[in-house]
mmCIF file of C-alpha atoms in Angstrom:
data_model
loop_
_atom_site.group_PDB
_atom_site.id
_atom_site.type_symbol
_atom_site.label_atom_id
_atom_site.label_comp_id
_atom_site.label_asym_id
_atom_site.label_seq_id
_atom_site.Cartn_x
_atom_site.Cartn_y
_atom_site.Cartn_z
ATOM 1 C CA MET A 1 42.786 227.117 126.184
ATOM 2 C CA TYR A 2 46.177 229.311 125.495
ATOM 3 C CA THR A 3 48.703 228.820 122.619
ATOM 4 C CA ILE A 4 51.606 231.325 123.113
ATOM 5 C CA ALA A 5 54.238 230.378 120.936
ATOM 6 C CA GLU A 6 58.039 232.004 120.936
ATOM 7 C CA MET A 7 58.630 236.046 120.282
ATOM 8 C CA PRO A 8 59.789 237.331 116.853
ATOM 9 C CA GLU A 9 63.023 238.600 115.666
ATOM 10 C CA PRO A 10 62.986 242.617 116.274
ATOM 11 C CA LEU A 11 63.588 244.887 113.693
ATOM 12 C CA ASP A 12 67.293 245.975 113.133
ATOM 13 C CA ALA A 13 67.457 249.707 113.699
ATOM 14 C CA GLU A 14 68.641 250.789 110.306
ATOM 15 C CA ARG A 15 65.256 249.573 109.073
ATOM 16 C CA HIS A 16 63.391 250.768 111.488
ATOM 17 C CA LYS A 17 64.712 254.276 111.079
ATOM 18 C CA ARG A 18 64.241 254.222 107.026
ATOM 19 C CA LEU A 19 60.612 252.969 107.474
ATOM 20 C CA LEU A 20 60.159 255.661 109.942
ATOM 21 C CA GLU A 21 60.432 257.962 106.468
ATOM 22 C CA CYS A 22 57.931 256.104 104.491
ATOM 23 C CA GLU A 23 54.384 257.307 104.716
ATOM 24 C CA THR A 24 51.971 254.747 104.218
ATOM 25 C CA ALA A 25 50.062 256.547 101.366
ATOM 26 C CA THR A 26 53.617 256.218 99.507
ATOM 27 C CA ILE A 27 53.681 252.450 99.773
ATOM 28 C CA GLY A 28 49.795 252.607 98.423
ATOM 29 C CA HIS A 29 51.227 253.856 95.182
ATOM 30 C CA PHE A 30 52.721 250.950 93.745
ATOM 31 C CA ARG A 31 51.331 247.827 96.336
ATOM 32 C CA SER A 32 48.131 246.622 96.585
ATOM 33 C CA SER A 33 48.036 244.222 99.104
ATOM 34 C CA GLY A 34 48.875 243.966 103.335
ATOM 35 C CA PHE A 35 46.725 247.119 103.813
ATOM 36 C CA VAL A 36 44.248 246.868 106.788
ATOM 37 C CA ASP A 37 40.715 248.089 106.252
ATOM 38 C CA PRO A 38 40.618 251.651 106.534
ATOM 39 C CA GLU A 39 37.635 251.708 109.377
ATOM 40 C CA ILE A 40 40.963 250.799 111.599
ATOM 41 C CA ARG A 41 42.152 254.325 112.497
ATOM 42 C CA CYS A 42 44.615 255.955 114.475
ATOM 43 C CA GLN A 43 43.351 257.711 117.585
ATOM 44 C CA LEU A 44 45.696 260.320 117.207
ATOM 45 C CA ASP A 45 46.317 262.805 114.508
ATOM 46 C CA GLU A 46 49.641 263.167 113.125
ATOM 47 C CA VAL A 47 52.128 259.497 113.992
ATOM 48 C CA ARG A 48 53.900 257.135 112.013
ATOM 49 C CA ILE A 49 55.535 254.102 113.664
ATOM 50 C CA ALA A 50 57.171 250.821 112.619
ATOM 51 C CA GLY A 51 57.969 247.759 113.854
ATOM 52 C CA VAL A 52 57.477 243.904 114.131
ATOM 53 C CA ALA A 53 54.138 242.306 114.453
ATOM 54 C CA VAL A 54 53.459 240.276 117.708
ATOM 55 C CA THR A 55 50.263 238.899 117.367
ATOM 56 C CA LEU A 56 47.150 238.617 119.596
ATOM 57 C CA SER A 57 44.030 236.979 119.202
ATOM 58 C CA LEU A 58 41.362 237.133 122.296
ATOM 59 C CA PRO A 59 37.805 235.587 122.677
ATOM 60 C CA PRO A 60 34.981 238.364 122.672
ATOM 61 C CA GLY A 61 34.742 239.765 126.243
ATOM 62 C CA ASP A 62 37.923 238.901 127.560
ATOM 63 C CA GLY A 63 41.345 240.706 128.079
ATOM 64 C CA THR A 64 43.104 237.970 130.212
ATOM 65 C CA LEU A 65 46.252 237.057 127.478
ATOM 66 C CA LEU A 66 46.491 240.498 126.496
ATOM 67 C CA ASN A 67 47.196 241.396 130.277
ATOM 68 C CA HIS A 68 49.422 238.150 130.802
ATOM 69 C CA ALA A 69 51.235 239.069 127.162
ATOM 70 C CA MET A 70 52.223 243.001 128.628
ATOM 71 C CA ARG A 71 55.308 240.977 131.065
ATOM 72 C CA LEU A 72 56.285 239.756 127.836
ATOM 73 C CA LEU A 73 56.326 242.538 124.984
ATOM 74 C CA ARG A 74 59.392 244.626 123.997
ATOM 75 C CA ALA A 75 61.022 247.591 123.232
ATOM 76 C CA GLY A 76 60.017 248.704 119.379
ATOM 77 C CA ASP A 77 57.433 246.078 119.064
ATOM 78 C CA VAL A 78 53.500 246.425 117.279
ATOM 79 C CA LEU A 79 51.383 244.389 119.133
ATOM 80 C CA VAL A 80 48.629 243.348 116.603
ATOM 81 C CA ILE A 81 45.283 242.259 117.968
ATOM 82 C CA ASP A 82 42.646 240.114 116.548
ATOM 83 C CA ARG A 83 39.557 240.892 119.053
ATOM 84 C CA GLN A 84 37.571 237.861 116.740
ATOM 85 C CA GLY A 85 34.808 240.115 115.709
ATOM 86 C CA ASP A 86 33.958 241.505 118.759
ATOM 87 C CA ARG A 87 33.491 245.522 118.508
ATOM 88 C CA ARG A 88 31.877 246.054 121.941
ATOM 89 C CA HIS A 89 34.442 245.146 124.419
ATOM 90 C CA ALA A 90 37.508 247.757 124.372
ATOM 91 C CA CYS A 91 40.685 245.524 124.785
ATOM 92 C CA TRP A 92 42.906 248.876 125.644
ATOM 93 C CA GLY A 93 42.604 251.411 127.836
ATOM 94 C CA GLY A 94 44.278 254.105 130.489
ATOM 95 C CA VAL A 95 46.232 251.287 132.248
ATOM 96 C CA LEU A 96 47.646 249.411 129.373
ATOM 97 C CA THR A 97 48.881 252.851 128.022
ATOM 98 C CA ASP A 98 50.767 253.322 130.791
ATOM 99 C CA VAL A 99 52.396 249.890 130.439
ATOM 100 C CA GLY A 100 52.923 250.145 127.261
ATOM 101 C CA LYS A 101 54.867 253.588 127.124
ATOM 102 C CA ARG A 102 57.346 252.223 130.029
ATOM 103 C CA ILE A 103 57.615 249.343 127.980
ATOM 104 C CA GLY A 104 58.550 251.585 124.790
ATOM 105 C CA LEU A 105 56.003 249.633 122.917
ATOM 106 C CA GLY A 106 55.988 250.984 119.081
ATOM 107 C CA GLY A 107 51.821 250.920 118.907
ATOM 108 C CA VAL A 108 49.151 248.732 118.966
ATOM 109 C CA ILE A 109 46.797 247.917 116.055
ATOM 110 C CA ILE A 110 43.310 246.697 117.065
ATOM 111 C CA ASP A 111 40.176 244.823 115.122
ATOM 112 C CA GLY A 112 37.953 246.288 117.441
ATOM 113 C CA THR A 113 37.676 249.206 120.022
ATOM 114 C CA ALA A 114 39.827 250.920 122.589
ATOM 115 C CA THR A 115 39.101 253.469 125.510
ATOM 116 C CA ASP A 116 40.458 256.334 127.605
ATOM 117 C CA ARG A 117 40.663 258.261 123.870
ATOM 118 C CA ALA A 118 42.008 261.250 126.378
ATOM 119 C CA THR A 119 44.853 259.127 128.190
ATOM 120 C CA LEU A 120 45.895 257.753 124.444
ATOM 121 C CA ARG A 121 46.252 261.615 123.499
ATOM 122 C CA GLU A 122 47.915 262.416 126.786
ATOM 123 C CA TYR A 123 50.349 259.875 126.584
ATOM 124 C CA ALA A 124 50.713 260.494 122.768
ATOM 125 C CA PHE A 125 50.524 257.097 122.389
ATOM 126 C CA PRO A 126 49.832 255.534 118.931
ATOM 127 C CA VAL A 127 46.359 253.345 118.704
ATOM 128 C CA TRP A 128 44.812 252.349 115.627
ATOM 129 C CA SER A 129 41.174 251.213 116.289
ATOM 130 C CA ARG A 130 37.829 250.949 115.201
ATOM 131 C CA GLY A 131 36.815 253.821 117.236
ATOM 132 C CA VAL A 132 36.403 253.650 121.342
ATOM 133 C CA SER A 133 33.998 252.273 123.349
ATOM 134 C CA ALA A 134 32.798 252.288 126.964
ATOM 135 C CA MET A 135 32.639 248.634 127.456
ATOM 136 C CA THR A 136 35.563 246.621 128.602
ATOM 137 C CA THR A 137 37.005 243.544 128.509
ATOM 138 C CA LYS A 138 37.318 240.939 131.967
ATOM 139 C CA LEU A 139 39.709 238.453 132.792
ATOM 140 C CA ALA A 140 36.987 235.928 131.996
ATOM 141 C CA ASN A 141 40.310 233.388 131.193
ATOM 142 C CA GLN A 142 38.841 232.205 128.294
ATOM 143 C CA GLY A 143 42.070 231.399 126.156
ATOM 144 C CA GLY A 144 43.243 233.013 123.583
ATOM 145 C CA THR A 145 46.621 232.678 121.181
ATOM 146 C CA MET A 146 49.518 234.737 120.627
ATOM 147 C CA ASN A 147 52.180 234.865 117.874
ATOM 148 C CA VAL A 148 50.335 232.811 115.828
ATOM 149 C CA PRO A 149 49.052 233.979 112.518
ATOM 150 C CA ILE A 150 45.703 236.009 112.719
ATOM 151 C CA SER A 151 43.542 238.231 110.553
ATOM 152 C CA VAL A 152 42.987 242.056 111.241
ATOM 153 C CA GLY A 153 40.976 244.112 108.924
ATOM 154 C CA GLY A 154 40.976 241.290 106.079
ATOM 155 C CA VAL A 155 44.868 241.145 106.595
ATOM 156 C CA VAL A 156 46.365 238.035 107.309
ATOM 157 C CA VAL A 157 49.067 239.231 109.758
ATOM 158 C CA ARG A 158 51.663 237.025 111.044
ATOM 159 C CA PRO A 159 54.276 237.261 113.904
ATOM 160 C CA GLY A 160 57.129 238.809 112.540
ATOM 161 C CA ASP A 161 55.644 240.811 109.876
ATOM 162 C CA VAL A 162 56.635 244.293 109.174
ATOM 163 C CA VAL A 163 54.223 246.979 110.196
ATOM 164 C CA VAL A 164 54.054 250.584 109.061
ATOM 165 C CA ALA A 165 51.779 252.489 110.352
ATOM 166 C CA ASP A 166 50.720 256.611 110.293
ATOM 167 C CA GLU A 167 47.592 258.724 110.536
ATOM 168 C CA ASN A 168 46.736 257.176 107.166
ATOM 169 C CA GLY A 169 46.427 253.899 107.684
ATOM 170 C CA VAL A 170 48.471 250.314 108.479
ATOM 171 C CA VAL A 171 50.195 248.514 106.082
ATOM 172 C CA VAL A 172 51.670 244.737 106.946
ATOM 173 C CA LEU A 173 54.864 243.599 104.811
ATOM 174 C CA PRO A 174 56.188 240.574 104.925
ATOM 175 C CA PRO A 175 60.035 240.578 106.052
ATOM 176 C CA ASP A 176 61.356 239.524 102.912
ATOM 177 C CA ASP A 177 59.575 242.513 101.133
ATOM 178 C CA VAL A 178 61.065 245.421 103.618
ATOM 179 C CA ASP A 179 63.834 246.727 101.568
ATOM 180 C CA ALA A 180 62.711 246.786 98.274
ATOM 181 C CA VAL A 181 59.332 248.768 99.765
ATOM 182 C CA ILE A 182 61.938 250.931 101.870
ATOM 183 C CA ASP A 183 63.738 251.804 98.249
ATOM 184 C CA HIS A 184 60.976 252.099 96.293
ATOM 185 C CA THR A 185 58.919 254.521 98.568
ATOM 186 C CA LEU A 186 61.730 256.632 99.465
ATOM 187 C CA ALA A 187 62.456 256.736 95.394
ATOM 188 C CA LEU A 188 58.921 257.964 95.027
ATOM 189 C CA GLN A 189 58.772 260.556 97.722
ATOM 190 C CA GLU A 190 61.945 262.399 96.197
ATOM 191 C CA GLN A 191 60.297 262.247 93.312
ATOM 192 C CA GLU A 192 57.234 263.979 94.715
ATOM 193 C CA GLU A 193 59.377 266.765 96.100
ATOM 194 C CA ARG A 194 60.763 267.225 92.133
ATOM 195 C CA ILE A 195 57.155 267.264 90.825
ATOM 196 C CA LEU A 196 55.752 270.082 94.134
ATOM 197 C CA GLU A 197 59.503 272.133 92.432
ATOM 198 C CA ARG A 198 58.015 271.817 88.876
ATOM 199 C CA LEU A 199 54.264 272.586 90.075
ATOM 200 C CA ALA A 200 55.676 275.634 91.706
ATOM 201 C CA ALA A 201 57.735 276.923 88.883
ATOM 202 C CA GLY A 202 54.398 276.948 87.129
ATOM 203 C CA GLU A 203 54.259 273.579 85.224
ATOM 204 C CA CYS A 204 50.664 272.208 85.167
ATOM 205 C CA LEU A 205 50.159 269.012 86.960
ATOM 206 C CA PRO A 206 48.645 266.648 84.130
ATOM 207 C CA ASP A 207 51.364 267.955 81.937
ATOM 208 C CA ILE A 208 54.169 266.258 84.532
ATOM 209 C CA SER A 209 52.326 263.221 85.055
ATOM 210 C CA GLY A 210 51.612 261.975 81.561
ATOM 211 C CA ALA A 211 47.685 262.161 82.478
ATOM 212 C CA THR A 212 46.930 264.724 80.042
ATOM 213 C CA ARG A 213 49.110 262.531 76.633
ATOM 214 C CA LEU A 214 47.014 259.324 78.006
ATOM 215 C CA VAL A 215 43.676 261.123 77.651
ATOM 216 C CA ALA A 216 44.304 262.589 74.632
ATOM 217 C CA ALA A 217 45.962 259.682 73.005
ATOM 218 C CA ALA A 218 42.748 257.535 73.996
ATOM 219 C CA LEU A 219 40.506 260.483 72.772
ATOM 220 C CA ALA A 220 42.494 260.198 69.227
ATOM 221 C CA ASP A 221 41.641 256.589 69.119
ATOM 222 C CA THR A 222 37.849 257.015 69.565
ATOM 223 C CA PRO A 223 36.038 256.897 66.234
#
């Protein structure tokens, strides 16, 4: 049985531009939720994407709904795929990469495997997955869901959530949190630049960060 809900609102251009300046590791300095299992890794070395999540849940071994979804996806969307525990059958490969590139798809996050890694790199198409597999899905017509909440890498992903992903990982943000996350992330990245300048001038990192002060205070309180 298939369930296909309405497509979420796309990410506006200004937020998209600002999110592309945000490193996932910087977001990780102040947030603890929304981070996808780090075993789901990018198949490219250096990349960053941001966009709204379009969600799919596919039965093991079946890629029928994914093929159908390619006529519904839009430029900038981030396709997030729950493989329902299937790590053997790769659902994304060279042909879908070509189609995704033509659409302008922002990227693909798979809680499972992909294939045709050489093609992914040739097209510089951003795919995060639990590795690659030579065994692929078939058009088994077993059903699935589109734009329904799913679980990917230990994170609940709802259609319309905002995904930021780079070579360090994937973070999923509720839409209402996006502006605050952008502001705090960019402020921290500016602060890091100032720290690097101070290090270049000869200062010591634990003095700048306050780590030495904390350790000294703890030692002073030790009987």
